[in-house]
Every structure is written in C-alpha cells, then in structure tokens.
Short mmCIF file of N, CA and C in Angstrom, two decimals:
data_model
loop_
_atom_site.label_atom_id
_atom_site.label_comp_id
_atom_site.label_asym_id
_atom_site.label_seq_id
_atom_site.Cartn_x
_atom_site.Cartn_y
_atom_site.Cartn_z
N MET Q 32 -32.68 156.58 -66.41
CA MET Q 32 -33.01 155.72 -67.55
C MET Q 32 -34.54 155.74 -67.70
N ALA Q 33 -34.98 155.99 -68.87
CA ALA Q 33 -36.41 156.03 -69.16
C ALA Q 33 -37.01 154.62 -69.13
N ASN Q 34 -38.22 154.53 -68.69
CA ASN Q 34 -38.96 153.29 -68.69
C ASN Q 34 -39.87 153.31 -69.92
N ASN Q 35 -39.38 152.77 -71.03
CA ASN Q 35 -40.14 152.82 -72.30
C ASN Q 35 -41.47 152.14 -72.23
N ARG Q 36 -41.56 150.98 -71.54
CA ARG Q 36 -42.81 150.26 -71.43
C ARG Q 36 -43.85 151.15 -70.68
N TYR Q 37 -43.41 151.76 -69.61
CA TYR Q 37 -44.29 152.64 -68.84
C TYR Q 37 -44.77 153.81 -69.71
N GLU Q 38 -43.85 154.47 -70.35
CA GLU Q 38 -44.19 155.63 -71.20
C GLU Q 38 -45.15 155.25 -72.32
N LYS Q 39 -44.95 154.09 -72.94
CA LYS Q 39 -45.83 153.61 -74.01
C LYS Q 39 -47.22 153.32 -73.44
N TRP Q 40 -47.26 152.65 -72.26
CA TRP Q 40 -48.52 152.33 -71.63
C TRP Q 40 -49.33 153.60 -71.32
N VAL Q 41 -48.65 154.59 -70.71
CA VAL Q 41 -49.34 155.85 -70.36
C VAL Q 41 -49.87 156.55 -71.61
N ALA Q 42 -49.10 156.53 -72.70
CA ALA Q 42 -49.49 157.20 -73.93
C ALA Q 42 -50.75 156.55 -74.52
N GLU Q 43 -50.97 155.30 -74.25
CA GLU Q 43 -52.13 154.58 -74.81
C GLU Q 43 -53.37 154.68 -73.94
N LEU Q 44 -53.25 155.27 -72.74
CA LEU Q 44 -54.41 155.38 -71.82
C LEU Q 44 -55.38 156.45 -72.24
N THR Q 45 -56.62 156.32 -71.78
CA THR Q 45 -57.59 157.37 -71.98
C THR Q 45 -57.28 158.53 -71.06
N GLU Q 46 -57.94 159.66 -71.27
CA GLU Q 46 -57.72 160.82 -70.42
C GLU Q 46 -58.03 160.48 -68.95
N ASP Q 47 -59.12 159.81 -68.71
CA ASP Q 47 -59.51 159.44 -67.33
C ASP Q 47 -58.43 158.55 -66.72
N GLU Q 48 -57.91 157.60 -67.46
CA GLU Q 48 -56.89 156.69 -66.93
C GLU Q 48 -55.59 157.46 -66.65
N ARG Q 49 -55.23 158.42 -67.51
CA ARG Q 49 -54.05 159.23 -67.25
C ARG Q 49 -54.24 160.06 -66.00
N ASP Q 50 -55.45 160.51 -65.71
CA ASP Q 50 -55.73 161.24 -64.49
C ASP Q 50 -55.53 160.31 -63.28
N GLN Q 51 -55.90 159.04 -63.39
CA GLN Q 51 -55.63 158.08 -62.34
C GLN Q 51 -54.13 157.92 -62.12
N VAL Q 52 -53.39 157.88 -63.18
CA VAL Q 52 -51.92 157.76 -63.06
C VAL Q 52 -51.35 159.00 -62.37
N THR Q 53 -51.90 160.17 -62.65
CA THR Q 53 -51.44 161.40 -61.97
C THR Q 53 -51.63 161.28 -60.47
N VAL Q 54 -52.76 160.72 -60.04
CA VAL Q 54 -52.99 160.53 -58.61
C VAL Q 54 -52.01 159.49 -58.04
N LEU Q 55 -51.77 158.41 -58.80
CA LEU Q 55 -50.81 157.40 -58.37
C LEU Q 55 -49.41 157.99 -58.24
N ASN Q 56 -49.04 158.85 -59.20
CA ASN Q 56 -47.71 159.49 -59.13
C ASN Q 56 -47.55 160.31 -57.85
N ALA Q 57 -48.61 161.03 -57.45
CA ALA Q 57 -48.55 161.80 -56.21
C ALA Q 57 -48.46 160.86 -55.01
N TYR Q 58 -49.25 159.79 -55.01
CA TYR Q 58 -49.23 158.82 -53.89
C TYR Q 58 -47.88 158.16 -53.74
N PHE Q 59 -47.23 157.81 -54.84
CA PHE Q 59 -45.96 157.11 -54.79
C PHE Q 59 -44.74 158.04 -54.77
N ASP Q 60 -44.94 159.34 -54.76
CA ASP Q 60 -43.88 160.30 -54.71
C ASP Q 60 -42.94 160.11 -53.52
N THR Q 61 -43.49 159.67 -52.39
CA THR Q 61 -42.66 159.46 -51.19
C THR Q 61 -42.49 157.97 -50.88
N ARG Q 62 -42.68 157.14 -51.88
CA ARG Q 62 -42.54 155.71 -51.75
C ARG Q 62 -41.54 155.16 -52.78
N SER Q 63 -41.00 153.99 -52.48
CA SER Q 63 -40.00 153.40 -53.36
C SER Q 63 -40.31 151.93 -53.57
N ASN Q 64 -39.80 151.37 -54.66
CA ASN Q 64 -39.95 149.94 -54.94
C ASN Q 64 -38.84 149.12 -54.32
N THR Q 65 -37.88 149.74 -53.68
CA THR Q 65 -36.78 149.02 -53.02
C THR Q 65 -36.51 149.63 -51.66
N PRO Q 66 -36.00 148.80 -50.73
CA PRO Q 66 -35.61 149.37 -49.44
C PRO Q 66 -34.38 150.24 -49.62
N GLY Q 67 -34.15 151.13 -48.71
CA GLY Q 67 -33.00 152.00 -48.80
C GLY Q 67 -33.14 153.14 -47.81
N GLU Q 68 -32.54 154.21 -48.20
CA GLU Q 68 -32.56 155.43 -47.32
C GLU Q 68 -33.14 156.59 -48.09
N SER Q 69 -33.71 157.52 -47.33
CA SER Q 69 -34.30 158.70 -47.90
C SER Q 69 -33.16 159.53 -48.53
N GLU Q 70 -33.39 160.01 -49.74
CA GLU Q 70 -32.39 160.85 -50.41
C GLU Q 70 -32.25 162.19 -49.67
N ILE Q 71 -33.27 162.60 -48.94
CA ILE Q 71 -33.25 163.89 -48.30
C ILE Q 71 -32.79 163.83 -46.84
N THR Q 72 -33.37 162.86 -46.06
CA THR Q 72 -33.03 162.79 -44.63
C THR Q 72 -31.97 161.79 -44.30
N GLY Q 73 -31.73 160.82 -45.19
CA GLY Q 73 -30.74 159.74 -44.93
C GLY Q 73 -31.29 158.66 -44.04
N LYS Q 74 -32.51 158.77 -43.57
CA LYS Q 74 -33.10 157.73 -42.68
C LYS Q 74 -33.63 156.59 -43.56
N HIS Q 75 -33.69 155.39 -42.91
CA HIS Q 75 -34.20 154.23 -43.64
C HIS Q 75 -35.66 154.41 -43.99
N LEU Q 76 -36.00 153.90 -45.18
CA LEU Q 76 -37.36 153.88 -45.64
C LEU Q 76 -38.12 152.81 -44.86
N ALA Q 77 -39.35 153.08 -44.47
CA ALA Q 77 -40.16 152.10 -43.72
C ALA Q 77 -40.92 151.18 -44.63
N PRO Q 78 -40.91 149.87 -44.33
CA PRO Q 78 -41.67 148.92 -45.15
C PRO Q 78 -43.17 149.20 -44.99
N GLU Q 79 -43.91 149.09 -46.09
CA GLU Q 79 -45.33 149.36 -46.10
C GLU Q 79 -45.93 148.38 -47.10
N TYR Q 80 -46.42 147.26 -46.66
CA TYR Q 80 -46.99 146.23 -47.53
C TYR Q 80 -48.49 146.47 -47.69
N LYS Q 81 -48.92 146.54 -48.96
CA LYS Q 81 -50.34 146.86 -49.21
C LYS Q 81 -50.85 146.01 -50.38
N THR Q 82 -52.10 145.69 -50.31
CA THR Q 82 -52.79 145.06 -51.45
C THR Q 82 -53.18 146.17 -52.44
N THR Q 83 -53.57 145.75 -53.64
CA THR Q 83 -54.07 146.71 -54.60
C THR Q 83 -55.30 147.40 -54.02
N GLN Q 84 -56.16 146.62 -53.33
CA GLN Q 84 -57.38 147.21 -52.75
C GLN Q 84 -57.04 148.21 -51.64
N ASP Q 85 -55.98 147.96 -50.83
CA ASP Q 85 -55.57 148.91 -49.80
C ASP Q 85 -55.25 150.27 -50.43
N ILE Q 86 -54.52 150.22 -51.56
CA ILE Q 86 -54.14 151.44 -52.26
C ILE Q 86 -55.36 152.14 -52.81
N ILE Q 87 -56.25 151.40 -53.44
CA ILE Q 87 -57.49 151.97 -53.97
C ILE Q 87 -58.28 152.63 -52.88
N ASP Q 88 -58.43 151.95 -51.72
CA ASP Q 88 -59.18 152.52 -50.60
C ASP Q 88 -58.59 153.83 -50.11
N GLU Q 89 -57.25 153.90 -50.06
CA GLU Q 89 -56.59 155.13 -49.60
C GLU Q 89 -56.77 156.27 -50.57
N LEU Q 90 -56.86 155.96 -51.86
CA LEU Q 90 -56.99 156.99 -52.90
C LEU Q 90 -58.44 157.41 -53.15
N MET Q 91 -59.40 156.61 -52.69
CA MET Q 91 -60.80 156.87 -53.00
C MET Q 91 -61.24 158.32 -52.66
N PRO Q 92 -60.80 158.91 -51.54
CA PRO Q 92 -61.21 160.29 -51.29
C PRO Q 92 -60.74 161.27 -52.35
N MET Q 93 -59.70 160.93 -53.08
CA MET Q 93 -59.19 161.82 -54.15
C MET Q 93 -59.82 161.49 -55.50
N MET Q 94 -59.82 160.18 -55.83
CA MET Q 94 -60.32 159.76 -57.14
C MET Q 94 -60.51 158.26 -57.12
N ALA Q 95 -61.51 157.74 -57.80
CA ALA Q 95 -61.68 156.29 -57.99
C ALA Q 95 -60.59 155.86 -58.97
N VAL Q 96 -59.81 154.88 -58.52
CA VAL Q 96 -58.74 154.34 -59.36
C VAL Q 96 -59.00 152.83 -59.58
N SER Q 97 -58.88 152.40 -60.79
CA SER Q 97 -59.21 151.01 -61.09
C SER Q 97 -58.08 150.06 -60.67
N PRO Q 98 -58.45 148.84 -60.26
CA PRO Q 98 -57.44 147.86 -59.87
C PRO Q 98 -56.46 147.57 -61.00
N GLY Q 99 -56.93 147.53 -62.23
CA GLY Q 99 -56.01 147.26 -63.38
C GLY Q 99 -55.00 148.35 -63.55
N ILE Q 100 -55.41 149.61 -63.37
CA ILE Q 100 -54.48 150.72 -63.49
C ILE Q 100 -53.42 150.68 -62.37
N VAL Q 101 -53.88 150.42 -61.15
CA VAL Q 101 -52.95 150.37 -60.00
C VAL Q 101 -51.94 149.24 -60.21
N SER Q 102 -52.42 148.06 -60.54
CA SER Q 102 -51.54 146.90 -60.71
C SER Q 102 -50.51 147.10 -61.83
N LYS Q 103 -51.00 147.55 -62.98
CA LYS Q 103 -50.10 147.76 -64.13
C LYS Q 103 -49.06 148.85 -63.81
N TYR Q 104 -49.53 149.93 -63.14
CA TYR Q 104 -48.63 151.01 -62.74
C TYR Q 104 -47.51 150.46 -61.86
N LEU Q 105 -47.87 149.67 -60.85
CA LEU Q 105 -46.85 149.13 -59.94
C LEU Q 105 -45.89 148.19 -60.65
N LEU Q 106 -46.41 147.32 -61.49
CA LEU Q 106 -45.55 146.40 -62.24
C LEU Q 106 -44.60 147.14 -63.13
N LEU Q 107 -45.08 148.14 -63.86
CA LEU Q 107 -44.21 148.88 -64.76
C LEU Q 107 -43.24 149.82 -64.05
N GLN Q 108 -43.53 150.14 -62.77
CA GLN Q 108 -42.64 150.98 -61.97
C GLN Q 108 -41.64 150.09 -61.17
N GLY Q 109 -41.67 148.81 -61.37
CA GLY Q 109 -40.68 147.92 -60.74
C GLY Q 109 -41.03 147.45 -59.34
N TYR Q 110 -42.26 147.62 -58.93
CA TYR Q 110 -42.67 147.11 -57.59
C TYR Q 110 -42.83 145.60 -57.71
N THR Q 111 -42.55 144.90 -56.62
CA THR Q 111 -42.68 143.45 -56.53
C THR Q 111 -43.65 143.13 -55.41
N MET Q 112 -43.92 141.83 -55.25
CA MET Q 112 -44.85 141.36 -54.23
C MET Q 112 -44.13 140.50 -53.22
N SER Q 113 -44.69 140.49 -52.01
CA SER Q 113 -44.19 139.60 -50.95
C SER Q 113 -45.31 138.65 -50.57
N THR Q 114 -44.94 137.37 -50.34
CA THR Q 114 -45.92 136.38 -49.94
C THR Q 114 -45.87 136.21 -48.42
N TYR Q 115 -47.05 136.18 -47.81
CA TYR Q 115 -47.16 135.99 -46.37
C TYR Q 115 -47.35 134.53 -46.05
N ASP Q 116 -47.21 134.20 -44.76
CA ASP Q 116 -47.31 132.80 -44.29
C ASP Q 116 -48.64 132.17 -44.70
N ASP Q 117 -49.68 132.96 -44.75
CA ASP Q 117 -51.00 132.38 -45.10
C ASP Q 117 -51.20 132.25 -46.63
N GLY Q 118 -50.16 132.61 -47.39
CA GLY Q 118 -50.23 132.47 -48.85
C GLY Q 118 -50.71 133.70 -49.58
N THR Q 119 -51.16 134.73 -48.88
CA THR Q 119 -51.62 135.94 -49.55
C THR Q 119 -50.40 136.78 -49.95
N ILE Q 120 -50.60 137.65 -50.93
CA ILE Q 120 -49.51 138.51 -51.37
C ILE Q 120 -49.91 139.98 -51.21
N LYS Q 121 -48.90 140.81 -51.02
CA LYS Q 121 -49.05 142.26 -50.96
C LYS Q 121 -47.89 142.89 -51.70
N TRP Q 122 -48.12 144.09 -52.17
CA TRP Q 122 -47.07 144.84 -52.83
C TRP Q 122 -46.00 145.23 -51.80
N ALA Q 123 -44.74 145.07 -52.15
CA ALA Q 123 -43.60 145.48 -51.28
C ALA Q 123 -43.31 146.93 -51.61
N ILE Q 124 -43.61 147.79 -50.64
CA ILE Q 124 -43.43 149.22 -50.79
C ILE Q 124 -42.63 149.74 -49.61
N TRP Q 125 -41.72 150.68 -49.88
CA TRP Q 125 -40.98 151.33 -48.81
C TRP Q 125 -41.27 152.83 -48.89
N ARG Q 126 -41.56 153.37 -47.70
CA ARG Q 126 -42.04 154.77 -47.63
C ARG Q 126 -41.12 155.63 -46.84
N ASP Q 127 -40.92 156.84 -47.37
CA ASP Q 127 -40.17 157.86 -46.66
C ASP Q 127 -41.09 158.59 -45.72
N ILE Q 128 -41.19 158.09 -44.48
CA ILE Q 128 -42.11 158.62 -43.50
C ILE Q 128 -41.89 160.09 -43.22
N ASP Q 129 -40.61 160.52 -43.21
CA ASP Q 129 -40.29 161.89 -42.90
C ASP Q 129 -40.76 162.85 -43.96
N MET Q 130 -41.01 162.35 -45.17
CA MET Q 130 -41.45 163.21 -46.27
C MET Q 130 -42.96 163.17 -46.47
N ALA Q 131 -43.67 162.43 -45.60
CA ALA Q 131 -45.14 162.38 -45.70
C ALA Q 131 -45.71 163.79 -45.61
N GLY Q 132 -46.62 164.09 -46.50
CA GLY Q 132 -47.25 165.41 -46.52
C GLY Q 132 -46.50 166.42 -47.35
N GLN Q 133 -45.34 166.01 -47.92
CA GLN Q 133 -44.51 166.92 -48.72
C GLN Q 133 -44.78 166.65 -50.21
N ILE Q 134 -45.79 167.27 -50.72
CA ILE Q 134 -46.10 167.08 -52.14
C ILE Q 134 -45.53 168.26 -52.96
N ASP Q 135 -44.85 167.88 -54.03
CA ASP Q 135 -44.25 168.92 -54.89
C ASP Q 135 -45.33 169.56 -55.73
#
C-alpha cells in the first residue's frame, strides 16, 4: 500500500532534502517501525530506541541531516515514540541485527 502523505512530502522537498531522505532510506533499510521477525532470517528484530539527535549523530559521517527531515520521515513512515520513566521520549525502532551491513 502506497503512503500518499509520504510520497507527497518527498515530492515537495528540495534536492538537498531529498538527498537526506535517500540517506535515511539506507539507514532504515534494516529497521522496522514494529517488532517482529526478520523476513530473511526469521530471528526477532532487536529493539533500538533512539532520539532524533542519536540518528543525526550516526548519519553525520555520511551527510548532515536536519532534525525536521528525520522527524517528519519517521512520522510518515509509521514510527512511534516510547516514553521512559524520566519522562523523555525516544523513537521505537526495531532492527534486523543479522542484516547489518547488507545494503542493497
């Protein structure tokens, strides 16, 4: 099923912003917005809770990515947030650890 809001948002971005989305697509290629099992290995996906800044910091060696682009990307891709005991929130991400390093 196509995500029309996501497609419309991407179409309205500048070239630089679309480049940021390309980097985000690669980063999230082995991650999911829901817990489950790897489609390839059948193993459980590992929880990986990150702030927007955590994601930006990890991507910085590849490209500077703006917080607004990261947040909007995650929201439109169906990612949700988890609240911690101290009241802070992080994105709820599940990662296919066995597929790390496998970029198409």
